[in-house]
XYZ file of C-alpha atoms in Angstrom:
418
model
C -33.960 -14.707 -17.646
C -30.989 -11.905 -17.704
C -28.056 -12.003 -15.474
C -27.946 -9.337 -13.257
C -25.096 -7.101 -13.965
C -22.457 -6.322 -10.753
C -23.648 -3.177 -9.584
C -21.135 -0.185 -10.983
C -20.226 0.467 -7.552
C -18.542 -2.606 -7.526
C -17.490 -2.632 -10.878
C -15.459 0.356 -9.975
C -13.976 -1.563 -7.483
C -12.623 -4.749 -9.268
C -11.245 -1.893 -11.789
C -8.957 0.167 -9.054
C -7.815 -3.378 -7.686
C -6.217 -3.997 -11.502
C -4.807 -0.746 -11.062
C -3.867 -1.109 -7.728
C -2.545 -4.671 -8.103
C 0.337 -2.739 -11.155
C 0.635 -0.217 -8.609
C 1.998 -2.696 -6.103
C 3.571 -5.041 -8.611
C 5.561 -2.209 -10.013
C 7.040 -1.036 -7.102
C 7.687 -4.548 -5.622
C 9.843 -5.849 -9.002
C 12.885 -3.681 -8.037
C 13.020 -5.457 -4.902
C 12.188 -9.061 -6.424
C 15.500 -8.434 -8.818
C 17.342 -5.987 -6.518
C 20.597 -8.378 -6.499
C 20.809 -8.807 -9.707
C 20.837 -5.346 -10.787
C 23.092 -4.690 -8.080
C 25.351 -7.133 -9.428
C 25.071 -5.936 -13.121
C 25.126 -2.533 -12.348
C 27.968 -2.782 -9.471
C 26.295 -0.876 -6.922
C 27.314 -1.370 -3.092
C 24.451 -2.101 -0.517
C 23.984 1.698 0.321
C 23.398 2.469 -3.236
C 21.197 -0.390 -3.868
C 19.067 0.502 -0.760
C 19.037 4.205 -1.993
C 17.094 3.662 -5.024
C 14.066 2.546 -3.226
C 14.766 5.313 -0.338
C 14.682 7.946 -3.084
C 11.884 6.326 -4.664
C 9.300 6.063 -1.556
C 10.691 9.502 -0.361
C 9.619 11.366 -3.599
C 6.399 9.269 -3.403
C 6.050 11.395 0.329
C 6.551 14.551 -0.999
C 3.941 14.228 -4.507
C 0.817 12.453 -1.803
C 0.047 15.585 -0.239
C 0.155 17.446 -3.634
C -1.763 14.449 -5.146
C -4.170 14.580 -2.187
C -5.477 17.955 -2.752
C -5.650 17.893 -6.547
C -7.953 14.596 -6.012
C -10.357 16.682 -4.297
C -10.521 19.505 -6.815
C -10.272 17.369 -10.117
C -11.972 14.074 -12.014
C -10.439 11.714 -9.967
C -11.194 8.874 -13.275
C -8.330 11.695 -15.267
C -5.641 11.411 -12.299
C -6.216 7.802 -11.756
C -5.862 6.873 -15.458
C -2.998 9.508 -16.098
C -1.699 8.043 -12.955
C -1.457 4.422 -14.132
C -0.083 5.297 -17.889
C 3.077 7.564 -15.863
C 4.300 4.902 -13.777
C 4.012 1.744 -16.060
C 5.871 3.681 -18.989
C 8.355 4.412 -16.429
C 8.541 1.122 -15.270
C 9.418 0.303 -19.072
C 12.240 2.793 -18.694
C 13.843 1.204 -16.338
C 14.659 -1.706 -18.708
C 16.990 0.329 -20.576
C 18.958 2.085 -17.261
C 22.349 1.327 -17.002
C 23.898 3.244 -13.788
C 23.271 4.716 -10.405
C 22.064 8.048 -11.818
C 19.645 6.791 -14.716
C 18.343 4.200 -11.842
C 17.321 6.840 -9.547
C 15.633 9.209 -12.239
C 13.807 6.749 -14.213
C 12.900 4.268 -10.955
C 12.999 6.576 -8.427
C 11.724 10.067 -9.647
C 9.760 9.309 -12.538
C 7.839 5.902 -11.122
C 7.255 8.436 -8.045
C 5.808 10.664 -9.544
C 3.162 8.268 -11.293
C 2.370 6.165 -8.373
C 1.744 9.099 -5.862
C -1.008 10.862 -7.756
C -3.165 7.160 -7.718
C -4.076 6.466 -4.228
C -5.437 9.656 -2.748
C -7.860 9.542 -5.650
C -8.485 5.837 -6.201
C -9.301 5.299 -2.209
C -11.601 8.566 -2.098
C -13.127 7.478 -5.121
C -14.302 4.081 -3.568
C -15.048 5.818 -0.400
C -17.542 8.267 -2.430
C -19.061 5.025 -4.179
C -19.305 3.103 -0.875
C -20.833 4.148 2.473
C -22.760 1.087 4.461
C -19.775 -1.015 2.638
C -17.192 0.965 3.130
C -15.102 -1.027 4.770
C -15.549 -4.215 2.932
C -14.965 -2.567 0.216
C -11.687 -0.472 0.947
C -10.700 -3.942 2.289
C -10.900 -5.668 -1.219
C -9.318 -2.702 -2.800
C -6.572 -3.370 -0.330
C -6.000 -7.079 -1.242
C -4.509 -5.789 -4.460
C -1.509 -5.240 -2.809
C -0.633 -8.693 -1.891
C -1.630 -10.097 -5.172
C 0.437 -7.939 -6.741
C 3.432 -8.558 -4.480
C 2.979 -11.920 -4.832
C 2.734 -12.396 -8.913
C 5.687 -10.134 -9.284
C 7.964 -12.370 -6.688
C 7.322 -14.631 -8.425
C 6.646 -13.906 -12.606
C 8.939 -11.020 -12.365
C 11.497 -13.339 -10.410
C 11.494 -16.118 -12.883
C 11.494 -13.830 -15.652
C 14.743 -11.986 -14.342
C 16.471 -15.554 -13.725
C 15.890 -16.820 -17.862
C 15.585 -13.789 -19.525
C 17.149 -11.386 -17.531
C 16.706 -8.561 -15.138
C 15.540 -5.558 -17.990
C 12.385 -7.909 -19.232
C 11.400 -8.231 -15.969
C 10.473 -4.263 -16.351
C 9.532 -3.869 -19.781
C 6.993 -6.821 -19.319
C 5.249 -5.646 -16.174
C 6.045 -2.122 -17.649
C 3.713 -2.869 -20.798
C 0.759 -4.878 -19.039
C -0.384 -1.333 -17.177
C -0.310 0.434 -20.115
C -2.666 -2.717 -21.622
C -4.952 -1.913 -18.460
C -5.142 1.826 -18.695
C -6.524 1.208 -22.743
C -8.967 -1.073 -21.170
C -10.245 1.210 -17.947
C -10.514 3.937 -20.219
C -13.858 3.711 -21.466
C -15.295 2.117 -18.093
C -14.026 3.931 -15.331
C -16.210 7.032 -13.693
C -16.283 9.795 -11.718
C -18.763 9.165 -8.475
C -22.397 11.405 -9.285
C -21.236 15.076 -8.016
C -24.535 14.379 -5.260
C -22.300 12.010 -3.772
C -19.735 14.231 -2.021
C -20.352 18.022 -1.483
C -17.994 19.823 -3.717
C -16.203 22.805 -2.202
C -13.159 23.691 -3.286
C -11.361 24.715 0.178
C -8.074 26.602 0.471
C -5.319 24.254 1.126
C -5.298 26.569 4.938
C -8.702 25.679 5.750
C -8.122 21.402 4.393
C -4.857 21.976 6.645
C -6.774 23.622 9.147
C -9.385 20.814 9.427
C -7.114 17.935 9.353
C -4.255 19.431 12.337
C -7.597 20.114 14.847
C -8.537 16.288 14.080
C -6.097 14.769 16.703
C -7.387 11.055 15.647
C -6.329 12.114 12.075
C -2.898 12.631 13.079
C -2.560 9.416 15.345
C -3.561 7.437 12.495
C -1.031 9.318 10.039
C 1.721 8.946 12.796
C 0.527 5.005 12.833
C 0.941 4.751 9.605
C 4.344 5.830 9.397
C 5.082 3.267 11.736
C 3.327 0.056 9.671
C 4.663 1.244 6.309
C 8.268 1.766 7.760
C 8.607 -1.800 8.415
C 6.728 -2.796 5.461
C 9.172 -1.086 3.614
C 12.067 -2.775 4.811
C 10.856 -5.675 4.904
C 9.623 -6.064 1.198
C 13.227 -4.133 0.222
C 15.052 -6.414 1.749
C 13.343 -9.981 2.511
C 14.195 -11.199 -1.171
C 17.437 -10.607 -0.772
C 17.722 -12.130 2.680
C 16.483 -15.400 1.345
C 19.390 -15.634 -0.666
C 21.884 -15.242 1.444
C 23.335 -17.848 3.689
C 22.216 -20.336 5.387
C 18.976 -20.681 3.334
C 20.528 -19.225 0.069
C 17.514 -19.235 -1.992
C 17.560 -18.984 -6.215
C 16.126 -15.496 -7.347
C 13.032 -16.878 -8.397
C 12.276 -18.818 -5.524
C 13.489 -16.197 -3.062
C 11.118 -13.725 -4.693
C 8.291 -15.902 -4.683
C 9.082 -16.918 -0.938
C 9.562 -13.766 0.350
C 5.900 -12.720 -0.759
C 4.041 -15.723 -1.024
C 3.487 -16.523 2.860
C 2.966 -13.195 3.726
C 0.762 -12.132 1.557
C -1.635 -14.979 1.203
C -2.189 -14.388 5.123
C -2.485 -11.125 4.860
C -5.207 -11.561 2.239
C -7.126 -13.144 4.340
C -6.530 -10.636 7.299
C -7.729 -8.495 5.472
C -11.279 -9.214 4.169
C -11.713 -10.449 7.775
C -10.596 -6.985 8.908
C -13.003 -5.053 6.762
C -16.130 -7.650 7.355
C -15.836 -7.732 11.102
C -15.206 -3.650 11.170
C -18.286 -3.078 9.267
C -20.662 -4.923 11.480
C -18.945 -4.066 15.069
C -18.665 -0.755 14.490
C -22.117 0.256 14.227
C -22.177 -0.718 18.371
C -18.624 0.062 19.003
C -17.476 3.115 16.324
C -14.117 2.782 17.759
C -13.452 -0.666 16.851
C -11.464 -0.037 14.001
C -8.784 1.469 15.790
C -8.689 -0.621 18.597
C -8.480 -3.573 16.245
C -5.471 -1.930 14.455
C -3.322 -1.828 17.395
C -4.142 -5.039 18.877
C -2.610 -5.977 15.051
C 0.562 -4.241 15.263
C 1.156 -5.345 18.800
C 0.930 -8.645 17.519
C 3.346 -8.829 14.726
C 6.216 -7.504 16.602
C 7.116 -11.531 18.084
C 6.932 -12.356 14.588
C 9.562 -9.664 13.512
C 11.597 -10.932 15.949
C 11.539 -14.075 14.805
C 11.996 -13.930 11.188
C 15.377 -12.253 12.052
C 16.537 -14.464 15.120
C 16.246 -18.272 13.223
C 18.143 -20.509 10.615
C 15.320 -22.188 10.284
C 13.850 -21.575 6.772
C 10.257 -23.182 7.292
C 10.155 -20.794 10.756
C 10.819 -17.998 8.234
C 8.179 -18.674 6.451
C 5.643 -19.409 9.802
C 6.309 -16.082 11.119
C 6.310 -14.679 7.602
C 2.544 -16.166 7.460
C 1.808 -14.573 10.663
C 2.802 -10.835 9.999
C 0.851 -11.147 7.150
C -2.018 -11.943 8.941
C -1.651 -9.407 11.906
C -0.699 -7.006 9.031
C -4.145 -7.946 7.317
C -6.002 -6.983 10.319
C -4.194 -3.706 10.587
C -4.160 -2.849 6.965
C -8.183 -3.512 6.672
C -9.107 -0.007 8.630
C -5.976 2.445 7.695
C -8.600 4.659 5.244
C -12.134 3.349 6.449
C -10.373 4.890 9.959
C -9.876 7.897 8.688
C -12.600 8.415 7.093
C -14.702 8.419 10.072
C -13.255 11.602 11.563
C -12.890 13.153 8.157
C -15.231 15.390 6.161
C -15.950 13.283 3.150
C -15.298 16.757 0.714
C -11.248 15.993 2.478
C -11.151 12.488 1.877
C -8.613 12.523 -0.960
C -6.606 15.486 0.946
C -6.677 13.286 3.945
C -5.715 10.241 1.976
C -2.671 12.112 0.662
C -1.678 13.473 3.702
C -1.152 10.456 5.446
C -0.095 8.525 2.832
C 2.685 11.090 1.981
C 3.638 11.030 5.698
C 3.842 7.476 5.997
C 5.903 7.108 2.706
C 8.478 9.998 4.141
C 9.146 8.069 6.864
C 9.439 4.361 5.067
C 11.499 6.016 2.489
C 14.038 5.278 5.034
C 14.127 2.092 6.262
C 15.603 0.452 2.855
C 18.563 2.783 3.621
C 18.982 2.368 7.254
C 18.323 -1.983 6.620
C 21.371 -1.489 3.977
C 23.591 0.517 6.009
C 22.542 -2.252 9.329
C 23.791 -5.433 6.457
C 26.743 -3.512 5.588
C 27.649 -2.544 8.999
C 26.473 -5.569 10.981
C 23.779 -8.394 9.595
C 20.740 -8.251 8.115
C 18.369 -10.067 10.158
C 19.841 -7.883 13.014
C 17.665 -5.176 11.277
C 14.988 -7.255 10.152
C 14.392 -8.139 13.771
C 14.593 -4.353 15.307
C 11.441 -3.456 13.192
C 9.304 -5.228 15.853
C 10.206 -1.928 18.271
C 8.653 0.941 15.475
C 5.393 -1.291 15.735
C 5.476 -1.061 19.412
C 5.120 3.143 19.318
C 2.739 2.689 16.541
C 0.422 0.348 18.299
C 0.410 2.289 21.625
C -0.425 5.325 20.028
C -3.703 3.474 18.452
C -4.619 1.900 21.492
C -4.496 5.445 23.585
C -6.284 7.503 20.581
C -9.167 4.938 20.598
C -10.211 5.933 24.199
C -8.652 9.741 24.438
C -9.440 11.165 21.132
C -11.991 9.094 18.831
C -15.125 9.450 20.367
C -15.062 13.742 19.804
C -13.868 13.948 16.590
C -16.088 10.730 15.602
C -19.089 12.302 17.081
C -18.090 15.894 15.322
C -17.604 14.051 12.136
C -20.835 12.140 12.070
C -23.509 12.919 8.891
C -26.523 10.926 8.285
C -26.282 8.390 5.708
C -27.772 9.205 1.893
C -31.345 8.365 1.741
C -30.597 5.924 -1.730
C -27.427 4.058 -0.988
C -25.830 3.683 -4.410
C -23.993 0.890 -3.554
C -26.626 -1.659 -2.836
């Protein structure tokens, strides 16, 4: 008797989490080893909290262009080109040794890699999934938490017995193992899958601005990724500083571990509970999203406001989770008041929003630890998830029901994902 093969829908899957997971580890190891490059390097808190401002604000200016060349060109090209970019520059930046070199190799050139893979890797899955959707989006998303998570704490003990520059050649040189190995297995979805109509960027515009859900969820996301931002910027370093003064290593395993193994599991119960409510209740999703980010704004709080280490790690545990929840529906969300032939422009749009407006909150937490403290900042994030989780709450009753119902397209009558 054969064993049944996973079906290639899901293959595709397991392959963009790999991906995914280097896309998050990547970006993460600055963070993880933040303090010590700012100590070999000499660069005050403002500078240090720069790089990663520069880095996430480039990343908001390339989604939207990445966004609409995902819907005009083989997504499997821009994902793998993608993927090779940003872990050869993640090599570079092993062999930087100033302010200047920092922000073009880390900032400009890692940018510029990273921003063309998620428009095209989450409308890819979207085209591959339909009745799954959200499950599957959901998995895609746990990449992001593994990948914090190994890097705080591989890339954290590497930096500690080796030094800082291995840290980025190593992680550097295992995505450019994976993009030899996706190469040959990674597709383009069937072209029956999505209607392909190459739109002027007007008319994508066009579609997107008269979507008032769409922009709700954008603004939303702007909110979530702001503190996410600061927090991952900044939480290793936090850990080391007085009173729980933390090794590198263990302060960049810390800093991730709690949080993500919660959110993990937020998550895939996000996505799994979505996908069978919302065939009763279509505006679930949303509602469940800002319920989430209502609820992690105690745990903000919190983190900031105690000496206790262990409580650090308890509320750590529980933004994760709440995060999970809220993190589970961004793109399944949006893809129920989008045309799927905008998916990838959608994608980009938002996610280039979002990242123009996190790009600042490594900055603004460095210029709040130089001014003041840091877990005075860390704490103050809690209020830009208040805005963000009203503004979900109100769109679910004012605004999703007409552009769902606009939206709405009978599903194929073969399901290629079953």
């Amino acid at each position: 008797m054969t064993k049944r093969k996973i079906p290639f829908a899901w293959e595709i899957v397991v392959w963009l989490w790999l991906a995914y997971f280097m896309n998050q580890a990547d970006r993460q190891l600055y963070s993880v080893v933040q303090k010590q490059v700012q100590d070999a390097l000499g660069l005050s808190d403002i500078q240090t909290g720069l790089v990663n401002t520069v880095l996430i604000a480039s990343m908001a200016v390339m989604m939207p262009i990445a966004g609409f060349v995902g819907d005009r060109f083989s997504r499997r090209r821009i994902i793998l080109w993608s993927l090779l970019a940003w872990s050869v520059a993640t090599m570079l930046t092993g062999f930087t040794n100033g302010l200047v070199s920092l922000i073009v190799v880390r900032s400009l050139a890692t940018a510029v890699g990273e921003a063309f893979f998620l428009p095209a890797a989450t409308a890819l899955i979207g085209q591959y999934h339909v009745k799954t959707r959200g499950q599957a989006l959901a998995i895609y998303q746990t990449a992001q938490y593994f990948g914090a998570v190994s890097c705080g704490w591989v890339g954290g003990w590497i930096a500690g017995n080796y030094g800082w520059k291995h840290s980025f050649w190593i992680f550097g040189g295992a995505g450019v193992v994976l993009v030899a190995l996706m190469w040959s297995r990674l597709k383009d979805a069937p072209k029956t899958a999505v209607a392909v109509v190459r739109e002027p960027i007007s008319a994508v515009l066009g579609a997107l601005f008269r979507t008032p859900t769409a922009l709700v969820l954008t603004l939303a996301l702007g909110c979530s990724t702001f503190v996410n931002m600061g927090c991952l910027a900044w939480m290793p370093t936090y850990l080391q500083l007085e009173p729980f003064s933390l090794t590198p290593a263990k302060a960049g395993l810390f800093s991730m571990l709690y949080y993500q193994i919660f959110s993990f599991v937020g998550v895939l119960l996000g996505g799994r509970v979505s996908d069978k409510i919302v065939g009763n209740r279509p505006s679930f999703r949303i509602e469940l999203s800002g319920l989430a980010l209502l609820l992690c704004v105690p745990t903000l709080y919190l983190m900031g406001a105690t000496h206790s280490l262990w409580l650090v790690y308890a509320t750590l545990g529980a933004f994760g989770f709440f995060r999970g929840l809220y993190d589970s529906n961004i793109y399944a969300s949006l893809f129920d008041v989008t045309s799927p032939r905008h998916h990838s422009s959608a994608t980009g749009m938002m996610a280039g929003f979002s990242f123009g407006v996190g790009s600042l909150a490594p900055l603004i937490l460095g210029v709040i630890k130089q001014s003041y403290a840091l877990n005075i900042g860390i704490s103050m994030l809690g209020i830009v998830y208040v805005f963000g989780s009203l503004a979900l709450l109100v769109t679910a009753r004012a605004f999703f029901p007409s552009d769902y119902a606009r939206n709405r397209q009978p599903l194929p009558s073969s399901d290629n994902n079953q």
